[in-house]
Coordinates of C-alpha atoms and ligand atoms in Angstrom, one line a residue:
M1 CA -26.8 27.2 -28.0
R2 CA -24.7 30.3 -29.7
Q3 CA -22.4 28.1 -32.0
S4 CA -22.9 26.5 -35.9
A5 CA -22.5 23.5 -36.4
D6 CA -19.1 24.2 -39.1
D7 CA -17.4 25.7 -35.8
V8 CA -14.6 23.4 -34.1
F9 CA -15.8 22.2 -31.0
L10 CA -12.6 20.2 -29.6
E11 CA -9.6 20.0 -30.6
V12 CA -8.7 16.7 -30.1
N13 CA -5.4 16.8 -31.7
E14 CA -3.2 18.6 -34.0
S15 CA -4.8 16.7 -37.4
H16 CA -8.3 15.9 -35.9
S17 CA -10.7 18.1 -34.4
I18 CA -14.5 17.4 -34.3
S19 CA -17.3 20.3 -35.2
Y20 CA -19.9 21.5 -33.3
G21 CA -22.4 19.4 -35.7
E22 CA -20.3 16.3 -34.9
G23 CA -20.5 16.4 -31.1
E24 CA -24.2 16.7 -32.1
Q25 CA -24.0 13.8 -33.9
L26 CA -22.3 12.0 -32.4
S27 CA -24.1 12.6 -29.2
A28 CA -26.9 11.3 -30.5
Q29 CA -26.3 8.2 -32.1
L30 CA -24.3 7.4 -28.7
A31 CA -28.2 8.9 -27.0
N32 CA -30.0 6.1 -28.9
K33 CA -27.3 3.3 -28.5
L34 CA -27.7 3.9 -24.7
S35 CA -31.7 3.9 -25.2
E36 CA -32.0 1.1 -27.6
M37 CA -30.3 -1.1 -24.4
G38 CA -33.2 0.0 -22.4
L39 CA -31.3 2.6 -19.8
Q40 CA -33.6 4.4 -18.6
P41 CA -34.2 8.0 -17.6
G42 CA -32.7 8.4 -14.4
A43 CA -30.6 5.8 -14.8
R44 CA -26.6 6.2 -13.2
V45 CA -23.8 5.8 -15.7
T46 CA -20.8 4.9 -14.5
A47 CA -17.5 5.9 -16.3
Q48 CA -14.2 5.0 -14.6
V49 CA -12.4 6.3 -17.7
E50 CA -8.9 7.8 -19.4
K51 CA -10.0 10.8 -20.6
S52 CA -10.6 11.1 -24.5
Y53 CA -13.0 13.2 -26.4
Q54 CA -14.9 10.3 -26.6
V55 CA -16.1 10.9 -22.7
V56 CA -17.4 13.9 -23.6
I57 CA -19.8 12.6 -25.7
L58 CA -20.9 10.4 -23.6
Y59 CA -21.4 12.7 -21.0
L60 CA -23.5 14.8 -23.4
A61 CA -25.3 11.7 -24.7
C62 CA -26.2 10.8 -21.4
F63 CA -27.6 14.4 -20.7
R64 CA -29.8 14.0 -24.0
A65 CA -31.0 10.5 -23.2
G66 CA -31.9 11.8 -19.4
L67 CA -29.4 9.5 -17.6
I68 CA -26.9 10.5 -14.7
F69 CA -23.7 10.9 -15.3
H70 CA -21.3 9.0 -12.7
P71 CA -17.4 9.9 -13.6
L72 CA -14.8 8.0 -11.6
N73 CA -10.9 9.0 -11.3
T74 CA -9.2 5.7 -12.9
A75 CA -6.9 5.4 -10.3
Y76 CA -9.2 4.0 -7.8
T77 CA -8.2 0.9 -7.3
L78 CA -10.5 -2.2 -7.8
N79 CA -11.2 -2.6 -3.7
E80 CA -12.2 1.0 -4.3
L81 CA -14.8 0.5 -6.7
E82 CA -16.7 -1.6 -5.0
H83 CA -18.1 0.6 -2.4
F84 CA -19.2 3.4 -5.7
L85 CA -20.7 0.3 -7.3
A86 CA -22.5 -0.8 -4.4
D87 CA -24.0 2.8 -3.5
A88 CA -24.6 4.5 -7.3
Q89 CA -26.0 1.0 -8.5
P90 CA -25.7 2.4 -12.1
S91 CA -27.6 0.6 -15.0
L92 CA -24.2 0.9 -17.5
L93 CA -20.8 1.0 -16.4
V94 CA -17.8 1.8 -19.0
S95 CA -14.6 1.0 -18.3
S96 CA -11.3 -0.3 -20.4
S97 CA -11.6 -4.0 -20.9
K98 CA -8.8 -4.6 -18.4
R99 CA -11.0 -2.9 -15.4
C100 CA -14.1 -4.5 -16.3
S101 CA -12.7 -8.0 -16.5
E102 CA -10.9 -7.6 -12.8
A103 CA -14.3 -6.1 -12.3
Q104 CA -16.2 -9.5 -13.0
T105 CA -17.4 -10.2 -9.5
L106 CA -18.6 -6.7 -8.5
I107 CA -20.3 -6.9 -11.8
K108 CA -22.4 -10.0 -11.0
Q109 CA -22.9 -8.9 -7.5
H110 CA -24.0 -5.5 -7.8
A111 CA -26.6 -6.4 -10.6
I112 CA -25.0 -4.3 -13.1
Q113 CA -26.9 -4.9 -16.7
S114 CA -24.5 -3.5 -18.7
V115 CA -21.1 -3.4 -19.3
L116 CA -19.1 -1.2 -22.3
T117 CA -15.8 -0.7 -22.9
L118 CA -12.9 2.0 -23.5
E119 CA -10.2 2.1 -23.7
A120 CA -7.4 5.7 -24.0
D121 CA -7.6 5.7 -27.5
G122 CA -11.2 5.7 -27.7
A123 CA -11.5 2.1 -29.0
G124 CA -14.1 -0.6 -27.5
T125 CA -17.8 -1.6 -27.4
L126 CA -18.9 1.9 -26.4
W127 CA -17.7 3.8 -29.8
E128 CA -17.5 0.6 -32.2
D129 CA -20.3 0.3 -33.6
I130 CA -21.7 4.2 -33.5
A131 CA -21.9 5.2 -36.6
S132 CA -24.8 2.0 -37.1
Y133 CA -27.2 4.8 -35.1
S134 CA -29.7 7.5 -36.1
D135 CA -28.2 10.6 -35.4
S136 CA -31.2 12.1 -34.6
F137 CA -32.2 12.2 -30.9
E138 CA -35.3 13.6 -29.3
V139 CA -34.4 14.9 -26.0
V140 CA -35.7 13.4 -23.2
H141 CA -37.3 16.1 -20.7
K142 CA -35.8 16.7 -17.2
A143 CA -36.9 19.1 -14.9
K144 CA -34.6 21.7 -13.0
D145 CA -34.4 19.3 -9.7
D146 CA -33.2 16.7 -11.3
T147 CA -30.3 15.0 -10.8
A148 CA -28.1 15.0 -13.8
L149 CA -24.6 13.9 -12.7
L150 CA -23.1 11.9 -9.2
I151 CA -19.8 12.9 -7.9
Y152 CA -18.4 11.6 -5.2
T153 CA -16.8 13.0 -2.6
S154 CA -16.1 14.1 1.2
G155 CA -15.3 10.9 2.5
T156 CA -15.1 12.4 6.2
T157 CA -16.3 8.7 7.5
G158 CA -14.5 7.0 5.2
K159 CA -16.4 6.3 2.1
P160 CA -17.1 9.0 -0.4
K161 CA -20.8 10.6 -0.5
G162 CA -22.0 10.7 -4.3
A163 CA -23.6 14.5 -4.3
M164 CA -26.5 14.8 -6.4
I165 CA -25.9 17.9 -9.2
T166 CA -29.4 19.2 -10.6
H167 CA -29.8 20.6 -14.3
E168 CA -30.6 23.6 -12.7
N169 CA -27.3 23.2 -10.9
L170 CA -25.5 23.2 -13.6
S171 CA -27.0 25.7 -15.8
S172 CA -27.3 29.0 -13.1
N173 CA -23.9 28.0 -12.1
A174 CA -22.0 27.8 -16.1
Q175 CA -24.6 31.0 -17.1
S176 CA -23.3 33.1 -13.8
L177 CA -19.3 32.0 -14.8
I178 CA -20.2 33.1 -18.1
E179 CA -21.2 36.7 -16.8
C180 CA -18.4 37.1 -14.6
W181 CA -15.2 35.6 -16.5
G182 CA -16.4 37.8 -19.3
W183 CA -17.1 34.8 -21.9
Q184 CA -17.2 35.2 -25.5
K185 CA -17.5 33.0 -28.3
H186 CA -14.2 33.4 -29.7
D187 CA -12.3 32.0 -26.4
V188 CA -10.4 29.0 -26.5
L189 CA -9.8 27.2 -24.4
V190 CA -6.8 25.1 -23.5
H191 CA -8.8 22.2 -21.5
V192 CA -5.7 20.1 -19.2
L193 CA -8.6 19.1 -16.4
P194 CA -9.9 15.7 -15.8
L195 CA -13.4 14.7 -16.6
F196 CA -13.9 13.1 -13.3
H197 CA -14.3 16.9 -10.9
V198 CA -16.9 19.4 -11.6
H199 CA -13.7 21.5 -12.7
G200 CA -12.7 20.1 -15.9
L201 CA -15.9 18.5 -16.4
C202 CA -18.7 21.2 -15.8
V203 CA -16.5 24.5 -16.0
G204 CA -14.0 23.3 -18.4
L205 CA -16.9 21.8 -21.0
H206 CA -20.3 24.1 -20.2
L207 CA -18.7 27.5 -21.2
P208 CA -17.5 26.5 -24.2
I209 CA -20.4 24.8 -25.1
L210 CA -23.2 27.4 -24.1
L211 CA -21.4 30.0 -26.7
G212 CA -19.3 27.7 -29.3
S213 CA -16.2 28.4 -28.5
K214 CA -13.4 25.8 -29.0
V215 CA -11.6 23.9 -26.7
I216 CA -8.3 22.7 -27.3
F217 CA -8.3 19.7 -25.8
Q218 CA -5.4 18.0 -24.0
A219 CA -6.2 13.6 -22.9
K220 CA -3.0 13.7 -20.3
F221 CA -1.8 17.1 -19.0
S222 CA 2.1 18.1 -20.5
V223 CA 4.0 20.4 -19.8
E224 CA 5.5 21.1 -23.5
R225 CA 2.4 20.7 -25.0
T226 CA 0.3 23.2 -22.6
I227 CA 3.2 25.6 -23.6
D228 CA 2.2 25.5 -26.9
C229 CA -1.7 25.4 -26.2
L230 CA -0.9 29.4 -25.3
A231 CA 0.1 30.3 -27.9
K232 CA -3.3 29.7 -29.8
A233 CA -5.7 30.2 -26.6
T234 CA -7.1 32.6 -24.6
V235 CA -8.6 31.1 -21.6
M236 CA -6.8 28.2 -19.3
M237 CA -8.0 26.6 -16.1
A238 CA -5.9 25.1 -14.0
V239 CA -4.9 23.1 -10.4
P240 CA -1.8 25.0 -9.0
T241 CA -0.1 22.0 -9.2
I242 CA -0.3 22.5 -12.9
Y243 CA 1.0 26.8 -12.7
T244 CA 3.9 25.4 -10.7
R245 CA 4.9 22.8 -13.1
L246 CA 4.6 25.6 -16.2
L247 CA 7.0 28.1 -14.3
S248 CA 9.4 25.4 -14.2
N249 CA 9.7 25.7 -17.6
A250 CA 11.8 27.9 -19.5
R251 CA 9.5 28.4 -22.2
L252 CA 7.0 30.0 -20.7
N253 CA 6.9 34.1 -21.2
K254 CA 4.9 36.8 -21.7
E255 CA 5.7 36.1 -25.7
I256 CA 4.1 32.6 -25.4
C257 CA 1.1 34.4 -23.7
R258 CA 0.2 36.4 -26.4
T259 CA -2.9 35.7 -27.4
M260 CA -4.6 34.7 -23.5
R261 CA -6.8 36.5 -21.9
V262 CA -7.3 35.3 -18.5
F263 CA -5.8 31.9 -16.2
I264 CA -7.9 31.0 -13.5
S265 CA -6.9 28.8 -10.9
G266 CA -8.9 26.3 -8.2
S267 CA -9.4 23.6 -6.6
A268 CA -6.1 23.9 -4.2
P269 CA -5.0 27.4 -2.6
L270 CA -3.0 29.2 -4.7
L271 CA 0.4 29.7 -3.4
P272 CA 1.1 34.3 -3.3
E273 CA 4.5 32.6 -4.9
T274 CA 3.1 31.4 -6.9
F275 CA 0.7 34.2 -8.3
A276 CA 3.9 36.8 -8.1
E277 CA 5.9 34.6 -9.7
F278 CA 3.9 34.1 -12.9
E279 CA 2.8 37.8 -12.9
A280 CA 6.2 38.0 -13.2
R281 CA 7.1 35.8 -16.0
T282 CA 3.7 36.2 -18.0
G283 CA 2.1 39.3 -17.3
F284 CA -1.1 37.8 -15.8
R285 CA -2.2 38.0 -12.9
I286 CA -4.0 34.5 -12.0
L287 CA -7.5 34.7 -11.1
E288 CA -8.4 32.4 -8.5
R289 CA -12.0 31.0 -7.3
Y290 CA -12.9 28.7 -5.1
G291 CA -15.6 26.0 -5.0
M292 CA -16.3 22.7 -4.6
S293 CA -18.2 19.1 -6.0
E294 CA -21.4 20.3 -3.6
A295 CA -21.9 23.4 -5.2
Q296 CA -19.4 23.8 -8.2
M297 CA -17.6 27.8 -8.2
I298 CA -19.1 29.9 -5.3
T299 CA -16.5 32.7 -6.1
S300 CA -14.3 34.3 -8.1
N301 CA -11.7 37.2 -8.1
P302 CA -13.2 39.4 -10.9
L303 CA -12.4 39.4 -14.3
K304 CA -11.8 43.4 -14.0
G305 CA -10.5 44.8 -11.1
E306 CA -8.2 43.8 -7.9
R307 CA -6.8 40.4 -8.1
L308 CA -5.9 39.3 -4.5
A309 CA -3.2 36.8 -4.2
G310 CA -4.5 34.6 -0.7
T311 CA -8.5 35.7 -1.8
V312 CA -10.6 33.8 -3.6
G313 CA -12.9 36.8 -4.3
Y314 CA -16.8 37.9 -4.4
P315 CA -19.7 35.3 -4.4
L316 CA -21.4 34.5 -8.1
L317 CA -24.3 35.5 -9.1
D318 CA -27.2 35.2 -6.5
I319 CA -24.6 32.9 -4.1
R320 CA -25.5 34.2 -0.5
V321 CA -22.2 33.3 1.4
R322 CA -21.6 33.4 5.4
I323 CA -19.7 32.9 8.2
C324 CA -20.4 31.3 11.1
G325 CA -19.4 30.8 14.8
D326 CA -18.5 27.4 16.4
D327 CA -22.3 27.9 18.1
G328 CA -23.7 29.0 15.0
V329 CA -23.4 32.6 15.7
L330 CA -23.2 35.3 12.3
L331 CA -19.5 36.8 12.5
G332 CA -18.4 40.0 11.2
S333 CA -16.6 41.3 8.4
G334 CA -12.8 39.6 8.9
E335 CA -13.7 37.2 11.6
I336 CA -12.8 33.5 10.9
G337 CA -15.6 30.9 11.0
S338 CA -17.4 28.3 9.1
L339 CA -18.4 29.3 5.8
E340 CA -22.0 28.4 4.8
I341 CA -23.6 29.3 1.5
A342 CA -27.1 28.7 -0.2
G343 CA -27.7 29.9 -3.9
P344 CA -28.9 27.6 -6.8
N345 CA -25.6 26.4 -7.3
V346 CA -26.4 24.1 -3.9
F347 CA -26.6 20.3 -5.2
A348 CA -29.6 18.7 -4.3
G349 CA -27.9 16.5 -1.2
Y350 CA -26.1 13.4 -1.1
W351 CA -27.3 10.7 -3.0
R352 CA -29.4 8.1 -1.2
N353 CA -28.0 9.3 2.4
P354 CA -30.5 11.6 3.6
D355 CA -28.3 11.1 7.3
A356 CA -25.5 13.2 5.9
T357 CA -28.0 15.4 3.5
H358 CA -29.4 16.2 6.9
S359 CA -26.1 17.3 8.3
A360 CA -24.5 19.1 5.8
F361 CA -27.0 21.8 6.0
T362 CA -28.1 24.4 8.6
N363 CA -31.7 24.6 9.7
D364 CA -32.4 27.6 7.4
G365 CA -31.1 25.8 4.7
Y366 CA -27.1 27.1 4.2
F367 CA -24.4 24.7 3.1
I368 CA -21.7 23.5 5.2
T369 CA -18.9 23.9 2.8
G370 CA -16.7 22.7 6.3
D371 CA -14.0 25.6 4.7
L372 CA -12.9 28.3 7.6
A373 CA -13.0 31.8 6.1
S374 CA -13.7 35.2 6.3
V375 CA -15.4 38.1 4.7
D376 CA -13.6 41.2 4.8
E377 CA -15.6 44.6 4.6
N378 CA -16.0 44.7 1.2
G379 CA -17.3 41.3 0.8
V380 CA -13.7 39.8 -0.3
V381 CA -14.0 35.8 0.9
T382 CA -10.4 34.8 1.9
I383 CA -10.3 30.9 2.8
V384 CA -8.4 30.2 5.3
G385 CA -8.1 26.4 6.5
R386 CA -10.2 23.3 6.4
D387 CA -12.8 22.3 9.2
K388 CA -13.2 19.3 7.6
D389 CA -10.2 16.1 7.6
L390 CA -9.4 16.5 3.9
I391 CA -6.4 16.7 2.0
I392 CA -5.7 18.4 -1.2
S393 CA -2.9 16.9 -2.9
A394 CA -1.9 18.1 -6.7
G395 CA -6.0 19.3 -7.1
L396 CA -7.1 15.7 -6.1
N397 CA -8.5 15.2 -3.1
V398 CA -7.6 12.6 -0.3
Y399 CA -10.1 11.6 2.9
P400 CA -7.5 10.5 5.3
R401 CA -9.8 8.1 6.9
E402 CA -9.8 6.2 4.0
I403 CA -5.9 5.7 4.1
E404 CA -6.6 5.9 8.0
L405 CA -9.0 2.5 7.7
E406 CA -6.6 0.9 6.0
L407 CA -3.5 0.9 8.0
N408 CA -5.0 -0.1 10.9
Q409 CA -6.1 -3.5 9.8
L410 CA -2.6 -4.2 8.8
A411 CA -0.9 -6.8 11.5
G412 CA 1.5 -4.5 13.2
V413 CA 0.0 -1.0 13.1
A414 CA -2.2 -0.2 16.7
D415 CA -3.4 2.8 15.5
S416 CA -2.5 5.8 12.5
A417 CA -3.5 9.7 11.7
V418 CA -3.1 10.5 8.4
F419 CA -2.8 13.9 7.4
G420 CA -1.3 16.8 5.2
V421 CA 1.8 18.7 5.0
P422 CA 3.2 21.5 2.4
H423 CA 4.4 19.8 -0.8
A424 CA 6.3 22.0 -3.4
D425 CA 4.9 20.1 -6.7
L426 CA 1.5 18.9 -5.1
G427 CA 0.7 21.6 -2.7
E428 CA 0.2 18.6 -0.3
G429 CA 1.5 15.4 0.2
V430 CA 0.1 13.1 2.5
V431 CA 1.7 11.9 5.6
A432 CA 0.8 9.4 8.2
A433 CA 2.0 8.6 11.8
V434 CA 2.0 4.8 13.1
I435 CA 1.6 3.3 16.7
R436 CA 3.5 0.0 15.8
Q437 CA 3.2 -3.3 18.2
S438 CA 6.9 -3.9 17.3
A439 CA 10.1 -2.6 15.3
A440 CA 10.0 -5.1 13.2
V441 CA 7.2 -3.3 11.2
N442 CA 8.6 -0.9 9.1
E443 CA 7.7 1.9 6.2
V444 CA 8.4 -0.3 3.5
D445 CA 6.4 -3.7 4.1
L446 CA 3.4 -0.7 4.9
L447 CA 3.6 0.8 2.0
K448 CA 3.4 -2.0 0.0
A449 CA 1.1 -3.7 1.7
L450 CA -1.5 -0.6 1.0
K451 CA -0.4 -0.2 -2.4
P452 CA -2.6 -2.9 -3.8
N453 CA -5.7 -1.2 -2.5
L454 CA -5.6 2.6 -2.6
S455 CA -4.9 4.6 -5.3
A456 CA -1.6 5.9 -6.0
F457 CA -2.2 9.4 -4.7
K458 CA -3.7 8.3 -1.9
V459 CA -0.6 6.4 -0.9
P460 CA 1.5 8.5 1.6
G461 CA 4.8 10.1 0.8
K462 CA 6.4 9.1 4.0
I463 CA 5.3 7.0 6.7
V464 CA 6.6 8.5 10.4
F465 CA 6.4 6.2 14.0
V466 CA 4.9 7.7 16.8
E467 CA 4.3 6.4 20.7
E468 CA 1.4 8.3 20.8
L469 CA -0.7 10.6 18.9
P470 CA -1.9 14.0 19.9
R471 CA -5.1 14.4 21.6
N472 CA -7.6 16.6 23.1
A473 CA -9.7 16.1 25.7
M474 CA -12.4 15.1 24.1
G475 CA -10.1 12.4 22.8
K476 CA -9.6 13.5 18.8
I477 CA -6.5 13.5 17.1
E478 CA -5.2 17.0 16.9
K479 CA -3.7 16.6 13.1
N480 CA -2.3 20.6 13.8
R481 CA -0.1 19.3 15.8
L482 CA 0.8 16.6 13.9
R483 CA 1.1 19.4 10.8
E484 CA 3.4 21.7 12.5
T485 CA 5.6 19.0 13.8
Y486 CA 5.9 16.7 10.6
C487 CA 5.3 20.4 8.4
S488 CA 9.0 19.6 6.6
V489 CA 9.4 16.0 6.7
L490 CA 8.5 16.0 2.4
S491 CA 10.5 19.2 1.6
D492 CA 13.4 17.6 0.0
T493 CA 10.7 15.4 -2.1
Ligands
LIG501 P1 -13.6 19.6 -5.3 O1 -15.0 18.9 -3.8 O2 -12.9 18.5 -4.7 O3 -13.8 20.5 -5.7 O4 -13.0 20.3 -3.3 C1 -13.5 21.3 -2.6 C2 -12.2 21.8 -1.9 O5 -11.6 22.3 -2.2 C3 -13.3 23.4 -0.8 O6 -13.9 22.6 -0.2 C4 -12.0 23.3 -0.9 O7 -11.6 22.8 0.4 C5 -10.5 23.0 -1.4 N1 -10.8 24.6 -2.7 C6 -11.1 25.3 -3.7 N2 -11.0 26.2 -4.4 C7 -10.1 26.6 -2.9 C8 -9.0 27.8 -3.5 N3 -9.2 28.2 -4.8 N4 -8.6 28.1 -2.4 C9 -8.6 27.0 -1.5 N5 -9.2 26.0 -1.7 C10 -10.0 25.7 -2.4

């Protein structure tokens, strides 16, 4: 730890900051509270809560008490929450009082030991009596390969799986990013990302914490406030949609970015046009990196040296990457194939799912990312597509199978295929092709029936009705053909 107690940790707003000393004190108090509630090391803490500084403290308290933090997007419906509770089997659920009361039956059914409430403004039973707990706490020792974090991802079979991220995964990745991005104590980060994803939770918090840097914390992303913050910051991390939204505001210019050092993008492909427009407006070439829940950050464009639009740069320290063909044969430079990786950043496997873990790794221990990529003769990686059925909309993952399962059980739907198409703001938007059983089945009714069961970001922006779905010789739906046919269906939205 290179921070001193008085250094600002989180600038919550203009009039409220939390110092590193307060962060340590509050996380000790919360760790004491959780331990006194009977939570044992290794127990899961599921947090489906709005972003607030209290969530950051909860995350730190889980580390200190040896608990496994399991964050969830608040957009998930009750129906979606059921799978996470059944699978992660948390000992504690933290959520808004509204969600906790809606989830009463689930809480009983899954025998969740404790429930605490936390509202967006910090009110609720998690925090209300925090001051009554001791502010010293002896950290529960955990081994390097113990799970620290459970992040659910990649539901190609319909249901998300919990990626077990170890303490070593977290510390090694943070150290190599500090090195790669030249992180300094005096850096000031504009934190606009959610805390339920490795980008905002791990990259966005660990780097500043390790060096004692200041984080300007935005609970809700706002273009205007972000632009105000840029004038007093040095680093920003964001997804491409955030950069396109900043570009739509005339206040974004070189002058407002005068204290900035680097703008980092990831979680979805950054369009070369966004890269070029951002450079023209601000003078900054966005530094694009590539990562995923199972491995946090994997490659990055260089801090010093050429940043190439459309590429994701070089593997981080100690991370090995290789490209393989269909038959598992290693491909040469420039050839496109399946991207496989190995290194201290790669997760320990899927939670209580040995079959999924087994099929995610090669016999010689490389993790199969599901991305299609090439590596040039200088070692620069370019992501060219996805082998996995995944849509990334505004940086959020949408697994088509989940939506197809919901659609297929609606009256009048014979079959469906969900795919992503280009969308100016979101990067990709969700489209469903549906075979209907009668002409009376219409888009409005189907969307209405989907909404209670699916998070809003997963609900298709458009449903197109088709006579049949294109299939290959093996009977597999050819989503590429659907993507081509309907590529401009969302361009007016
Ligand atoms: P997640 O597990 O939610 O972080 O999603 C990981 C997936 O996002 C990766 O497997 C890629 O498909 C995609 N991704 C992340 N960063 C990039 C990037 N810079 N360019 C292209 N795709 C990316």
